[in-house]
PDB file of C-alpha atoms in Angstrom:
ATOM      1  CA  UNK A   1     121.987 -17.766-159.551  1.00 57.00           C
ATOM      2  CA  UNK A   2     119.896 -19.320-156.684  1.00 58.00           C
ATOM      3  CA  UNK A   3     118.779 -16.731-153.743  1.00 58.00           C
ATOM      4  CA  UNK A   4     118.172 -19.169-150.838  1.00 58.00           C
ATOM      5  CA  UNK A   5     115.674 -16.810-148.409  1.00 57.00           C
ATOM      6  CA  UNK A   6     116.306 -17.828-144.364  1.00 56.00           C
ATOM      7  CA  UNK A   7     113.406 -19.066-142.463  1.00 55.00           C
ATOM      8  CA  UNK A   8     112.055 -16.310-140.719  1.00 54.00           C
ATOM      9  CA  UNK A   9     111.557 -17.302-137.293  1.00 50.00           C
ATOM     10  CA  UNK A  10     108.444 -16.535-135.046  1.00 50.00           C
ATOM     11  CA  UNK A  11     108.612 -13.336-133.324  1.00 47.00           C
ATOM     12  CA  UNK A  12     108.821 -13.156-129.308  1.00 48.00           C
ATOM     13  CA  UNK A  13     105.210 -13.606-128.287  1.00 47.00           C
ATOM     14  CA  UNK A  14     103.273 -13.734-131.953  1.00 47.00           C
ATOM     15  CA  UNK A  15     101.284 -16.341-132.833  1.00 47.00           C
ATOM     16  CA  UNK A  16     101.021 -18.327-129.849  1.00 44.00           C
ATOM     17  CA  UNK A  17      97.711 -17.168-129.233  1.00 46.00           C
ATOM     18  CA  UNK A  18      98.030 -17.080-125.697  1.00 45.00           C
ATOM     19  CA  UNK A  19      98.439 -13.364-123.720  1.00 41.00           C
ATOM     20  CA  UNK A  20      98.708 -13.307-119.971  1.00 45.00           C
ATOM     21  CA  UNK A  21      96.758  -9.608-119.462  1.00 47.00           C
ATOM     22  CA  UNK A  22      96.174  -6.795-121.689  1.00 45.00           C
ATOM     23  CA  UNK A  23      92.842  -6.241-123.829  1.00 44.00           C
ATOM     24  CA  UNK A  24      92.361  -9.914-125.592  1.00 42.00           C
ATOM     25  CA  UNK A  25      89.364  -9.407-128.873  1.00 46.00           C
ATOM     26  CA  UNK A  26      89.980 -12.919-130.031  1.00 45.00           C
ATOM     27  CA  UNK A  27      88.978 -15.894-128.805  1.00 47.00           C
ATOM     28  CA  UNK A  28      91.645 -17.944-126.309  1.00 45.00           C
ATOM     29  CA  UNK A  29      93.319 -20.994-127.453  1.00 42.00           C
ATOM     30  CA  UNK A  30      95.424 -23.694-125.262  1.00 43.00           C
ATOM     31  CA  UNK A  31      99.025 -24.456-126.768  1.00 46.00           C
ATOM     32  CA  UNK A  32      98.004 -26.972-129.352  1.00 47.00           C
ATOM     33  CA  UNK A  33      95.530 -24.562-131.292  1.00 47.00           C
ATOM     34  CA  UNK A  34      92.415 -25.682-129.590  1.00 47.00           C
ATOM     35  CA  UNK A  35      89.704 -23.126-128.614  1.00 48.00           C
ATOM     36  CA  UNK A  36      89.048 -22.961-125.070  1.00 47.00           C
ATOM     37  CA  UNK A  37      85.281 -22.528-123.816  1.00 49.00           C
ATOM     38  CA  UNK A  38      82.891 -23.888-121.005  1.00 48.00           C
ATOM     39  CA  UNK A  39      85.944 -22.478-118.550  1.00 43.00           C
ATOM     40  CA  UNK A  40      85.015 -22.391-115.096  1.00 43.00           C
ATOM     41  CA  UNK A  41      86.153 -20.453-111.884  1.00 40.00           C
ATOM     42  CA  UNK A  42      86.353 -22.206-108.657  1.00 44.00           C
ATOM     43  CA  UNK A  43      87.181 -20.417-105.253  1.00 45.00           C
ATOM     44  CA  UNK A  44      88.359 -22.845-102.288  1.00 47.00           C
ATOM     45  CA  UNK A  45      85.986 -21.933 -99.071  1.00 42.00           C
ATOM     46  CA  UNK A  46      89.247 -22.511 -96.810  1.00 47.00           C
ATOM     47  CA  UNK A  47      89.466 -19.885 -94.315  1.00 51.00           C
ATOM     48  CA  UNK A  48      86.192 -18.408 -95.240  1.00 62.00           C
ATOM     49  CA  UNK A  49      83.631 -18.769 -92.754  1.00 76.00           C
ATOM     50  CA  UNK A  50      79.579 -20.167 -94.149  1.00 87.00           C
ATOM     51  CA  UNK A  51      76.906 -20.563 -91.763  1.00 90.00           C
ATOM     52  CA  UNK A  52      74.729 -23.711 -91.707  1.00 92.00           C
ATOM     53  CA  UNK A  53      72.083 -21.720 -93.051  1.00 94.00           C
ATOM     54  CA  UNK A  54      74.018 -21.492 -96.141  1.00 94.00           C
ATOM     55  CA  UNK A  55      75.211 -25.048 -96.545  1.00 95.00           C
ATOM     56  CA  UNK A  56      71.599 -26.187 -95.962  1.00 96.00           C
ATOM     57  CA  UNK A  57      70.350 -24.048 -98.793  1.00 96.00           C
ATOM     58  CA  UNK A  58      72.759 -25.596-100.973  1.00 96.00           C
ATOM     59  CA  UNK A  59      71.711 -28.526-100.150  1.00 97.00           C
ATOM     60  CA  UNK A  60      68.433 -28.477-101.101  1.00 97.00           C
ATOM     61  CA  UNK A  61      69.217 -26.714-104.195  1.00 96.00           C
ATOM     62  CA  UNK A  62      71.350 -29.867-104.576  1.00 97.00           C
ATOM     63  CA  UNK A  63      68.728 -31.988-104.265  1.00 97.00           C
ATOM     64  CA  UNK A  64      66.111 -30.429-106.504  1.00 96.00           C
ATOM     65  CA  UNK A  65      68.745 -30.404-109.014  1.00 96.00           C
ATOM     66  CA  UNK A  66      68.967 -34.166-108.437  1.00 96.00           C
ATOM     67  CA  UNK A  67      65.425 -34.526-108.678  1.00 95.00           C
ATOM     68  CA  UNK A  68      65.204 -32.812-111.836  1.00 95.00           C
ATOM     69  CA  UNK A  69      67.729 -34.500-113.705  1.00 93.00           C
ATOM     70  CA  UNK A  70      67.835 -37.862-112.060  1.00 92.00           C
ATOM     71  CA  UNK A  71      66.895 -39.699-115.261  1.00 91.00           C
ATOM     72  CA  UNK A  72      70.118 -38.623-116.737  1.00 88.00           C
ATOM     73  CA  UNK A  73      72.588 -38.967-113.587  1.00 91.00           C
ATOM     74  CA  UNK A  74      74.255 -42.167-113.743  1.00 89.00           C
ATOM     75  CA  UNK A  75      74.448 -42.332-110.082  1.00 92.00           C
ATOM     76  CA  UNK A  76      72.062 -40.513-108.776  1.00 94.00           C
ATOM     77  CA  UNK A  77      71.014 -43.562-105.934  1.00 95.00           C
ATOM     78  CA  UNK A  78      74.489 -42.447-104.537  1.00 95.00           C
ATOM     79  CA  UNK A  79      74.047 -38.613-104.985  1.00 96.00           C
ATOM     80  CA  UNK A  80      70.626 -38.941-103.239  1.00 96.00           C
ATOM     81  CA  UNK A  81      72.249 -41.208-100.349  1.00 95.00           C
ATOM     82  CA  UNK A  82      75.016 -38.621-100.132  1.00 95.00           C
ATOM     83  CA  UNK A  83      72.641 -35.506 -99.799  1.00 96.00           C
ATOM     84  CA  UNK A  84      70.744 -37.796 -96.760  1.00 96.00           C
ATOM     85  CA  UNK A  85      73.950 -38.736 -95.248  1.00 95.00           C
ATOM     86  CA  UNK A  86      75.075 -34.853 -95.035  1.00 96.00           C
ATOM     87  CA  UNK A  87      71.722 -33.863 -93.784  1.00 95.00           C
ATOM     88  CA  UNK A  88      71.999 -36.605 -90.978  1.00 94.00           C
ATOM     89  CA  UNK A  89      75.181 -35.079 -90.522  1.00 94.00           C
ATOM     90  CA  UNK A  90      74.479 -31.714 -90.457  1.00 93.00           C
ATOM     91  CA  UNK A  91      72.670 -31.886 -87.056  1.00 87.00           C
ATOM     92  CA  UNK A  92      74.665 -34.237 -84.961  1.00 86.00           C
ATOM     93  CA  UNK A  93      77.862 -33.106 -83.482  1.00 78.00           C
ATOM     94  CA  UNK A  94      79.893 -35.601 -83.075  1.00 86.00           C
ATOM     95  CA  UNK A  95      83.174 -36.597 -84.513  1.00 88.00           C
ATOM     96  CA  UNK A  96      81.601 -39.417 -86.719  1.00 88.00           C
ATOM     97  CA  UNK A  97      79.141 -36.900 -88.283  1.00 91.00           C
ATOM     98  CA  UNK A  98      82.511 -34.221 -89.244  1.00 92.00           C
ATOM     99  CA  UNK A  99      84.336 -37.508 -90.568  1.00 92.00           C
ATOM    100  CA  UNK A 100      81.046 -38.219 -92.889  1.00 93.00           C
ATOM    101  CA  UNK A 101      80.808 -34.429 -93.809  1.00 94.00           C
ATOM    102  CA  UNK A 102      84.541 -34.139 -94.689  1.00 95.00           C
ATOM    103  CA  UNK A 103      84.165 -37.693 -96.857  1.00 94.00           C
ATOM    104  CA  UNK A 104      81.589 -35.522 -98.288  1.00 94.00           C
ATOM    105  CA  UNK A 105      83.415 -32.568 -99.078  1.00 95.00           C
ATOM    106  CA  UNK A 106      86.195 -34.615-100.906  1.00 95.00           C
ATOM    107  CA  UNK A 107      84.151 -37.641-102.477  1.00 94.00           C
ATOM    108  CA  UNK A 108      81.216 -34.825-104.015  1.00 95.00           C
ATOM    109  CA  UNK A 109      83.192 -32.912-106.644  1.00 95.00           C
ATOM    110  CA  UNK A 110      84.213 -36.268-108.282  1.00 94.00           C
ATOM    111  CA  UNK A 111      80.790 -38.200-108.201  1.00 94.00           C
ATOM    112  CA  UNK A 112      79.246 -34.958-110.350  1.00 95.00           C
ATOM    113  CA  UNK A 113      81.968 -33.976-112.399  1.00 94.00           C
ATOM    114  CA  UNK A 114      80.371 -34.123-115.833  1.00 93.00           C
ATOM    115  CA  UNK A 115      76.987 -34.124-114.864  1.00 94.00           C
ATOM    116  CA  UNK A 116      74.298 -31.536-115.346  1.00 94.00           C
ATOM    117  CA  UNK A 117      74.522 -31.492-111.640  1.00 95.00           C
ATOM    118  CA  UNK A 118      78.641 -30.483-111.119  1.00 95.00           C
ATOM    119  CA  UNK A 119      77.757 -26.727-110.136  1.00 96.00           C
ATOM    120  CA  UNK A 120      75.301 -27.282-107.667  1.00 96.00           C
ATOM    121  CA  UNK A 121      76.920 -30.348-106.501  1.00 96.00           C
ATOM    122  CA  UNK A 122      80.641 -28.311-105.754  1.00 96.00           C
ATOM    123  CA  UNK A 123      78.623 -25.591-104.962  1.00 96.00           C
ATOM    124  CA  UNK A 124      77.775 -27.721-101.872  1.00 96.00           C
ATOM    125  CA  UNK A 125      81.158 -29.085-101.197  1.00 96.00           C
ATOM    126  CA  UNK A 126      82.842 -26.071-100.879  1.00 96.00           C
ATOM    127  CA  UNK A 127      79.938 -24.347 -98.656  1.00 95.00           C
ATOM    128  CA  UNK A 128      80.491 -27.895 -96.580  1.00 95.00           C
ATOM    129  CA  UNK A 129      84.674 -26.912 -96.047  1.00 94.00           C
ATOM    130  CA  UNK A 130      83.876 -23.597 -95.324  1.00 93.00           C
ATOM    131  CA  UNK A 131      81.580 -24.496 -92.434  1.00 92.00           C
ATOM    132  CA  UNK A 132      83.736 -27.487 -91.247  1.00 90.00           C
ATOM    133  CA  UNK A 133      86.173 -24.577 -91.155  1.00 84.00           C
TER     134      UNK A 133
END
């Protein structure tokens, strides 16, 4: 006599490794399995309101950062032109200057992504939206 046993199914919500609240001990995974790490929060400036002061700090923070890693930055002739171009930018008023700064604000986050320098370089675009308002 042959006992064939059904193939127990999953349970609802086992083994998926994914939970959406409650108190999580083990480490996250994605839906294939993988381990997720180096995850990063980001907070859009839109409708918050940052002084120049602000933006200006970042910007030098920026640019130290730069400085201190330009060996390794692929394009770091570009980020350095960039960081000039918002500074010109910062203290004229006109419409060209807010076209430059808003170029800026969507052209930064891609030139650093992957660098040593994507914090401080986001950092500064979304100070730069939040002051453009």
């Amino acid at each position: 006599m042959v006992v064939r046993r059904r193939r127990q199914e999953n349970e609802p919500g086992h083994g998926s490794g994914i939970s959406i609240g409650g108190n999580n001990i083990a480490p996250l995974q994605n839906v294939v399995g993988q381990n997720i790490s180096h995850v990063h929060q980001s907070a859009s400036a839109e409708g918050t309101t940052v002084d120049l002061e602000t933006v200006r700090d970042l910007l030098a923070a920026f640019r130290t950062e730069v400085d201190r890693s330009a060996e390794g930055l692929r394009n770091e002739q570009v980020l350095r032109a960039m960081a000039d171009s918002i500074d010109t930018s910062l203290t004229a008023p006109d419409a060209q200057a807010q076209g430059t700064l808003r170029g800026a604000v969507q052209a930064l986050p891609a030139l650093v992504a992957g660098t040593v320098v994507q914090q401080g370089g986001e950092a500064l675009a979304h100070a730069l939206a939040g002051w453009l308002g």
